[in-house]
Amino acid sequence: MYQWLKDDYKYIIQAWQQRQAQSWLISGADNSGQEQLICQFIAYILCHKRQGLNPCEKCNSCQLLHEHNHPDLLQLDLEEEQTNLKMEQINQAIEFANISSHLANNKIIYLPKSNALNINTANALLKILEEPPQNCYFILASNNIKRLLPTILSRCFKVQLHLPSWNEALAIAQIHQPQQTEFWLRFFAGEPLFNPPLSMEEIEQLINTLTKPSIDNIFKLSTNLDPKRVGMEILLDCLIKWLHDVLLISQQQPALYFNQANQAILELTKRLNIYKLFGLIDEIIELSPWASHPLNHKLQFENLLLKYQQIYV
């Protein structure tokens, strides 16, 4: 358990001991240790010989969980290229909730990607969240609870996890990413458990293209950073963060993510059309949910870069 999550974990366990809820929504940043905390929470609920606030890690239940073979845990994962949970998965969860447990009194249904619920699957899940069977616990993980239906939110006991301090995060990040640690930590908004999605050479080419958005640079970048190889979601994330910095600097604020390009962005803002900037930001936000769909992402990426070029007049 990471140091910055210990108080959150203690709060969750004590709330569970007090029978605060059967449906839990645990919200935290992707690279902040959320998954590790939830795994320990699951182990605690299923453990036969709990040790204070922790699972024993020795009983039959803990061993089966460690081997990813626990019969009283149902985890609803997304398959490759699957963007939403399927109705069959929700029906499986409902069936699982209504059968007897195998090893102990408790059962758990875990949704590590609860944002992948669409309106239909969320409404189907809602029926059992309203009246869950005794000793059946639902754990929903989210990195953005604003994308969940209000009806789902209202049925869950909500916990927002904390991030570490900057110095604490920097010390952790330097262990696995000793090069350009501060850049990547800013890029991931202080989340220390990141994996850099691009090399620094690729980042430098991206910055060069965005500071000098010529036709030649744009098409060269879309070839070298082909979305099919890199991932469209990563490229959209880079673009939206860059545009966020452009907006900040246009308002006499320092860049948040790409501060090594402060001066170059400042020069660009002298020609900035703020209305076109907001329009491009809106377009990228609308496109983001489709980043995993098998569309022509290279063409889309080039189109966004050409529109980016046009925000400077």
Tab-separated table of C-alpha atoms in Angstrom:
chain	number	residue	atom	x	y	z
A	1	MET	CA	0.000	0.000	0.000
A	2	TYR	CA	1.448	3.350	-1.019
A	3	GLN	CA	1.962	5.828	1.802
A	4	TRP	CA	-0.388	8.464	0.380
A	5	LEU	CA	-3.248	5.948	0.210
A	6	LYS	CA	-3.008	4.561	3.732
A	7	ASP	CA	-5.518	7.003	5.218
A	8	ASP	CA	-7.918	6.383	2.328
A	9	TYR	CA	-7.602	2.633	2.799
A	10	LYS	CA	-8.183	2.889	6.546
A	11	TYR	CA	-11.281	5.006	5.915
A	12	ILE	CA	-12.647	2.461	3.414
A	13	ILE	CA	-12.091	-0.533	5.698
A	14	GLN	CA	-13.646	1.187	8.701
A	15	ALA	CA	-16.657	2.228	6.605
A	16	TRP	CA	-17.025	-1.366	5.380
A	17	GLN	CA	-16.797	-2.682	8.946
A	18	GLN	CA	-19.594	-0.285	9.888
A	19	ARG	CA	-21.734	-1.675	7.034
A	20	GLN	CA	-21.939	1.713	5.343
A	21	ALA	CA	-22.738	0.241	1.936
A	22	GLN	CA	-22.755	-2.758	-0.360
A	23	SER	CA	-22.069	-0.716	-3.496
A	24	TRP	CA	-18.819	1.218	-3.626
A	25	LEU	CA	-17.530	3.741	-6.136
A	26	ILE	CA	-13.815	4.350	-5.699
A	27	SER	CA	-12.531	7.209	-7.805
A	28	GLY	CA	-8.879	7.984	-8.406
A	29	ALA	CA	-6.318	8.858	-11.049
A	30	ASP	CA	-5.154	6.019	-13.313
A	31	ASN	CA	-1.517	6.174	-12.221
A	32	SER	CA	-1.980	6.864	-8.518
A	33	GLY	CA	-2.254	3.392	-6.971
A	34	GLN	CA	-6.040	3.035	-7.218
A	35	GLU	CA	-5.854	-0.530	-8.515
A	36	GLN	CA	-3.525	-1.668	-5.719
A	37	LEU	CA	-5.816	-0.214	-3.059
A	38	ILE	CA	-8.914	-1.848	-4.539
A	39	CYS	CA	-7.164	-5.223	-4.822
A	40	GLN	CA	-6.293	-5.075	-1.125
A	41	PHE	CA	-9.858	-4.031	-0.276
A	42	ILE	CA	-11.188	-7.017	-2.240
A	43	ALA	CA	-8.730	-9.340	-0.494
A	44	TYR	CA	-9.825	-7.984	2.893
A	45	ILE	CA	-13.522	-8.603	2.206
A	46	LEU	CA	-12.894	-12.170	1.047
A	47	CYS	CA	-10.220	-13.072	3.616
A	48	HIS	CA	-11.025	-15.738	6.228
A	49	LYS	CA	-8.499	-14.586	8.841
A	50	ARG	CA	-8.203	-10.811	8.665
A	51	GLN	CA	-5.309	-9.209	10.507
A	52	GLY	CA	-6.482	-5.817	11.769
A	53	LEU	CA	-7.111	-3.701	8.663
A	54	ASN	CA	-5.368	-6.143	6.317
A	55	PRO	CA	-6.017	-9.536	4.732
A	56	CYS	CA	-3.909	-12.343	6.129
A	57	GLU	CA	-2.509	-13.290	2.678
A	58	LYS	CA	-2.213	-16.913	3.855
A	59	CYS	CA	-5.704	-18.400	3.989
A	60	ASN	CA	-7.256	-20.400	1.168
A	61	SER	CA	-9.251	-17.392	0.011
A	62	CYS	CA	-6.173	-15.136	-0.149
A	63	GLN	CA	-4.222	-17.799	-2.035
A	64	LEU	CA	-6.979	-18.269	-4.630
A	65	LEU	CA	-7.201	-14.524	-5.072
A	66	HIS	CA	-3.440	-14.343	-5.586
A	67	GLU	CA	-3.781	-17.038	-8.267
A	68	HIS	CA	-6.637	-15.076	-9.950
A	69	ASN	CA	-8.945	-18.025	-9.394
A	70	HIS	CA	-11.336	-16.998	-6.623
A	71	PRO	CA	-14.876	-18.363	-7.176
A	72	ASP	CA	-16.519	-15.536	-5.181
A	73	LEU	CA	-15.032	-12.719	-7.256
A	74	LEU	CA	-16.423	-11.693	-10.635
A	75	GLN	CA	-14.385	-9.074	-12.459
A	76	LEU	CA	-15.957	-7.451	-15.516
A	77	ASP	CA	-13.063	-6.564	-17.810
A	78	LEU	CA	-13.030	-5.038	-21.263
A	79	GLU	CA	-11.829	-7.287	-24.035
A	80	GLU	CA	-9.355	-6.079	-26.643
A	81	GLU	CA	-10.826	-3.186	-28.682
A	82	GLN	CA	-13.961	-3.286	-26.508
A	83	THR	CA	-14.974	0.221	-25.436
A	84	ASN	CA	-18.171	-0.537	-23.495
A	85	LEU	CA	-19.276	-3.278	-21.152
A	86	LYS	CA	-21.685	-5.659	-22.839
A	87	MET	CA	-25.208	-6.446	-21.681
A	88	GLU	CA	-24.186	-10.103	-21.437
A	89	GLN	CA	-21.573	-9.127	-18.853
A	90	ILE	CA	-24.145	-7.265	-16.770
A	91	ASN	CA	-26.517	-10.234	-16.995
A	92	GLN	CA	-23.637	-12.455	-15.872
A	93	ALA	CA	-23.082	-10.140	-12.897
A	94	ILE	CA	-26.762	-10.263	-11.936
A	95	GLU	CA	-26.767	-14.058	-12.129
A	96	PHE	CA	-23.546	-14.228	-10.096
A	97	ALA	CA	-25.015	-11.919	-7.443
A	98	ASN	CA	-28.001	-14.203	-6.931
A	99	ILE	CA	-26.166	-17.507	-6.449
A	100	SER	CA	-24.667	-18.696	-3.183
A	101	SER	CA	-21.040	-17.962	-2.363
A	102	HIS	CA	-18.535	-20.836	-2.514
A	103	LEU	CA	-15.945	-20.227	0.211
A	104	ALA	CA	-17.400	-17.714	2.639
A	105	ASN	CA	-20.314	-15.388	3.192
A	106	ASN	CA	-19.105	-12.607	0.899
A	107	LYS	CA	-19.077	-12.197	-2.879
A	108	ILE	CA	-17.704	-9.334	-4.928
A	109	ILE	CA	-18.507	-7.991	-8.372
A	110	TYR	CA	-15.722	-5.682	-9.507
A	111	LEU	CA	-15.927	-3.227	-12.406
A	112	PRO	CA	-12.404	-1.815	-12.909
A	113	LYS	CA	-13.657	0.319	-15.817
A	114	SER	CA	-17.051	1.529	-14.649
A	115	ASN	CA	-16.858	4.438	-17.105
A	116	ALA	CA	-17.363	1.808	-19.798
A	117	LEU	CA	-21.021	1.511	-18.782
A	118	ASN	CA	-23.366	2.914	-21.416
A	119	ILE	CA	-26.940	3.984	-20.731
A	120	ASN	CA	-28.395	0.493	-21.282
A	121	THR	CA	-25.849	-1.440	-19.217
A	122	ALA	CA	-25.880	1.205	-16.482
A	123	ASN	CA	-29.656	0.997	-16.185
A	124	ALA	CA	-29.508	-2.810	-16.106
A	125	LEU	CA	-26.866	-2.721	-13.370
A	126	LEU	CA	-28.860	-0.134	-11.457
A	127	LYS	CA	-31.645	-2.644	-10.797
A	128	ILE	CA	-29.398	-4.860	-8.695
A	129	LEU	CA	-27.489	-1.972	-7.120
A	130	GLU	CA	-30.810	-0.745	-5.693
A	131	GLU	CA	-31.437	-4.042	-3.876
A	132	PRO	CA	-28.226	-6.093	-3.805
A	133	PRO	CA	-28.393	-9.596	-2.326
A	134	GLN	CA	-27.084	-9.923	1.200
A	135	ASN	CA	-23.277	-10.113	1.478
A	136	CYS	CA	-22.804	-9.313	-2.208
A	137	TYR	CA	-20.600	-6.268	-2.724
A	138	PHE	CA	-20.202	-4.175	-5.848
A	139	ILE	CA	-16.953	-2.260	-6.329
A	140	LEU	CA	-16.871	0.225	-9.179
A	141	ALA	CA	-13.590	1.961	-10.060
A	142	SER	CA	-13.557	5.217	-11.986
A	143	ASN	CA	-11.095	7.864	-13.097
A	144	ASN	CA	-13.913	10.312	-13.867
A	145	ILE	CA	-17.197	9.989	-11.981
A	146	LYS	CA	-18.725	12.776	-14.097
A	147	ARG	CA	-19.097	10.218	-16.889
A	148	LEU	CA	-21.333	7.980	-14.749
A	149	LEU	CA	-25.100	8.312	-14.601
A	150	PRO	CA	-26.393	10.240	-11.568
A	151	THR	CA	-28.559	7.240	-10.697
A	152	ILE	CA	-25.439	5.047	-10.416
A	153	LEU	CA	-23.683	7.681	-8.316
A	154	SER	CA	-26.638	7.944	-5.953
A	155	ARG	CA	-26.611	4.191	-5.221
A	156	CYS	CA	-22.915	4.002	-4.317
A	157	PHE	CA	-20.790	4.911	-1.335
A	158	LYS	CA	-18.294	7.264	-2.993
A	159	VAL	CA	-14.617	7.538	-2.080
A	160	GLN	CA	-12.220	9.960	-3.778
A	161	LEU	CA	-8.602	8.850	-3.440
A	162	HIS	CA	-5.805	11.304	-2.759
A	163	LEU	CA	-2.702	11.963	-4.821
A	164	PRO	CA	0.732	12.180	-3.207
A	165	SER	CA	2.487	15.500	-2.693
A	166	TRP	CA	4.730	16.652	-5.551
A	167	ASN	CA	7.941	15.700	-3.718
A	168	GLU	CA	6.531	12.329	-2.713
A	169	ALA	CA	5.378	11.633	-6.273
A	170	LEU	CA	8.726	12.749	-7.703
A	171	ALA	CA	10.637	10.383	-5.414
A	172	ILE	CA	8.422	7.444	-6.487
A	173	ALA	CA	8.535	8.352	-10.192
A	174	GLN	CA	12.323	8.641	-10.254
A	175	ILE	CA	12.617	4.991	-9.267
A	176	HIS	CA	11.085	3.697	-12.500
A	177	GLN	CA	11.594	6.731	-14.749
A	178	PRO	CA	14.929	8.376	-13.912
A	179	GLN	CA	15.101	10.270	-17.224
A	180	GLN	CA	12.974	13.399	-17.742
A	181	THR	CA	11.061	12.527	-14.566
A	182	GLU	CA	9.708	16.024	-13.907
A	183	PHE	CA	8.389	16.397	-17.460
A	184	TRP	CA	6.487	13.132	-17.299
A	185	LEU	CA	5.209	13.805	-13.796
A	186	ARG	CA	3.791	17.128	-15.003
A	187	PHE	CA	2.391	15.393	-18.082
A	188	PHE	CA	0.547	12.927	-15.834
A	189	ALA	CA	-0.620	15.676	-13.460
A	190	GLY	CA	1.339	14.415	-10.463
A	191	GLU	CA	0.402	10.724	-10.851
A	192	PRO	CA	3.663	8.881	-10.096
A	193	LEU	CA	2.995	5.356	-11.398
A	194	PHE	CA	3.011	6.274	-15.089
A	195	ASN	CA	4.539	4.550	-18.094
A	196	PRO	CA	5.751	7.108	-20.676
A	197	PRO	CA	3.663	6.559	-23.823
A	198	LEU	CA	6.234	8.185	-26.119
A	199	SER	CA	10.001	8.530	-26.271
A	200	MET	CA	11.502	11.947	-25.606
A	201	GLU	CA	12.556	12.058	-29.264
A	202	GLU	CA	8.914	11.655	-30.246
A	203	ILE	CA	7.875	14.322	-27.743
A	204	GLU	CA	10.466	16.690	-29.204
A	205	GLN	CA	9.173	16.068	-32.719
A	206	LEU	CA	5.633	16.687	-31.511
A	207	ILE	CA	6.671	19.967	-29.864
A	208	ASN	CA	8.582	21.024	-32.984
A	209	THR	CA	5.524	20.413	-35.162
A	210	LEU	CA	3.156	22.205	-32.796
A	211	THR	CA	5.459	25.227	-32.540
A	212	LYS	CA	6.055	25.219	-36.314
A	213	PRO	CA	2.868	23.729	-37.770
A	214	SER	CA	3.836	23.662	-41.437
A	215	ILE	CA	2.274	21.248	-43.920
A	216	ASP	CA	5.552	19.337	-44.231
A	217	ASN	CA	5.951	19.029	-40.445
A	218	ILE	CA	2.341	17.905	-40.009
A	219	PHE	CA	2.529	15.052	-42.527
A	220	LYS	CA	5.967	14.011	-41.306
A	221	LEU	CA	4.662	13.849	-37.735
A	222	SER	CA	1.567	11.829	-38.668
A	223	THR	CA	3.860	9.311	-40.371
A	224	ASN	CA	6.396	9.046	-37.558
A	225	LEU	CA	3.707	9.069	-34.850
A	226	ASP	CA	1.249	6.895	-36.727
A	227	PRO	CA	-1.862	6.598	-34.480
A	228	LYS	CA	-2.131	2.922	-35.386
A	229	ARG	CA	1.239	2.332	-33.700
A	230	VAL	CA	1.197	4.976	-30.974
A	231	GLY	CA	-2.512	4.963	-30.171
A	232	MET	CA	-5.001	7.684	-31.018
A	233	GLU	CA	-5.962	8.127	-27.372
A	234	ILE	CA	-2.367	9.058	-26.495
A	235	LEU	CA	-2.116	11.575	-29.331
A	236	LEU	CA	-5.422	13.213	-28.402
A	237	ASP	CA	-4.210	13.461	-24.815
A	238	CYS	CA	-1.017	15.173	-25.999
A	239	LEU	CA	-2.974	17.614	-28.154
A	240	ILE	CA	-5.486	18.558	-25.478
A	241	LYS	CA	-2.702	19.149	-22.948
A	242	TRP	CA	-0.771	21.266	-25.425
A	243	LEU	CA	-3.865	23.347	-26.182
A	244	HIS	CA	-4.442	23.728	-22.457
A	245	ASP	CA	-0.942	25.197	-22.176
A	246	VAL	CA	-1.576	27.508	-25.146
A	247	LEU	CA	-4.689	28.775	-23.400
A	248	LEU	CA	-2.842	29.288	-20.102
A	249	ILE	CA	-0.002	31.212	-21.701
A	250	SER	CA	-2.442	33.351	-23.693
A	251	GLN	CA	-3.823	34.404	-20.289
A	252	GLN	CA	-0.339	35.213	-18.903
A	253	GLN	CA	-0.149	31.966	-16.941
A	254	PRO	CA	2.759	29.462	-17.067
A	255	ALA	CA	2.387	26.224	-19.013
A	256	LEU	CA	1.277	23.274	-16.926
A	257	TYR	CA	2.477	20.358	-19.062
A	258	PHE	CA	4.991	21.540	-21.695
A	259	ASN	CA	6.779	24.233	-19.732
A	260	GLN	CA	10.018	23.644	-21.695
A	261	ALA	CA	8.162	25.214	-24.652
A	262	ASN	CA	6.942	28.295	-22.746
A	263	GLN	CA	8.738	30.843	-24.922
A	264	ALA	CA	7.801	29.182	-28.215
A	265	ILE	CA	4.133	28.987	-27.170
A	266	LEU	CA	4.249	32.642	-26.092
A	267	GLU	CA	5.332	33.611	-29.602
A	268	LEU	CA	2.492	31.567	-31.082
A	269	THR	CA	-0.127	33.238	-28.881
A	270	LYS	CA	0.616	36.583	-30.529
A	271	ARG	CA	-1.233	35.203	-33.582
A	272	LEU	CA	-3.827	33.159	-31.681
A	273	ASN	CA	-7.508	33.152	-32.606
A	274	ILE	CA	-9.015	32.275	-29.235
A	275	TYR	CA	-12.398	31.293	-30.703
A	276	LYS	CA	-10.797	28.776	-33.079
A	277	LEU	CA	-8.779	27.442	-30.134
A	278	PHE	CA	-11.944	26.759	-28.120
A	279	GLY	CA	-13.558	25.176	-31.175
A	280	LEU	CA	-10.621	22.796	-31.636
A	281	ILE	CA	-10.621	21.870	-27.948
A	282	ASP	CA	-14.337	21.028	-28.185
A	283	GLU	CA	-13.742	18.905	-31.275
A	284	ILE	CA	-10.978	16.884	-29.605
A	285	ILE	CA	-13.127	16.333	-26.502
A	286	GLU	CA	-15.994	15.073	-28.698
A	287	LEU	CA	-13.629	12.783	-30.579
A	288	SER	CA	-11.967	11.325	-27.469
A	289	PRO	CA	-14.628	8.654	-26.682
A	290	TRP	CA	-14.101	7.277	-30.202
A	291	ALA	CA	-10.316	7.017	-29.893
A	292	SER	CA	-10.440	3.212	-29.619
A	293	HIS	CA	-12.775	2.657	-32.552
A	294	PRO	CA	-11.248	1.294	-35.777
A	295	LEU	CA	-11.606	4.530	-37.727
A	296	ASN	CA	-9.004	6.136	-40.002
A	297	HIS	CA	-7.076	7.666	-37.149
A	298	LYS	CA	-4.137	8.848	-39.248
A	299	LEU	CA	-6.471	10.917	-41.397
A	300	GLN	CA	-8.221	12.264	-38.299
A	301	PHE	CA	-4.914	13.149	-36.652
A	302	GLU	CA	-3.767	15.025	-39.760
A	303	ASN	CA	-7.097	16.835	-39.925
A	304	LEU	CA	-6.766	17.974	-36.311
A	305	LEU	CA	-3.223	19.189	-36.917
A	306	LEU	CA	-4.330	21.147	-39.988
A	307	LYS	CA	-7.098	22.754	-37.934
A	308	TYR	CA	-4.534	23.463	-35.238
A	309	GLN	CA	-2.437	25.314	-37.819
A	310	GLN	CA	-5.471	27.491	-38.596
A	311	ILE	CA	-5.896	28.774	-35.022
A	312	TYR	CA	-2.919	31.072	-35.644
A	313	VAL	CA	-3.803	33.954	-37.960
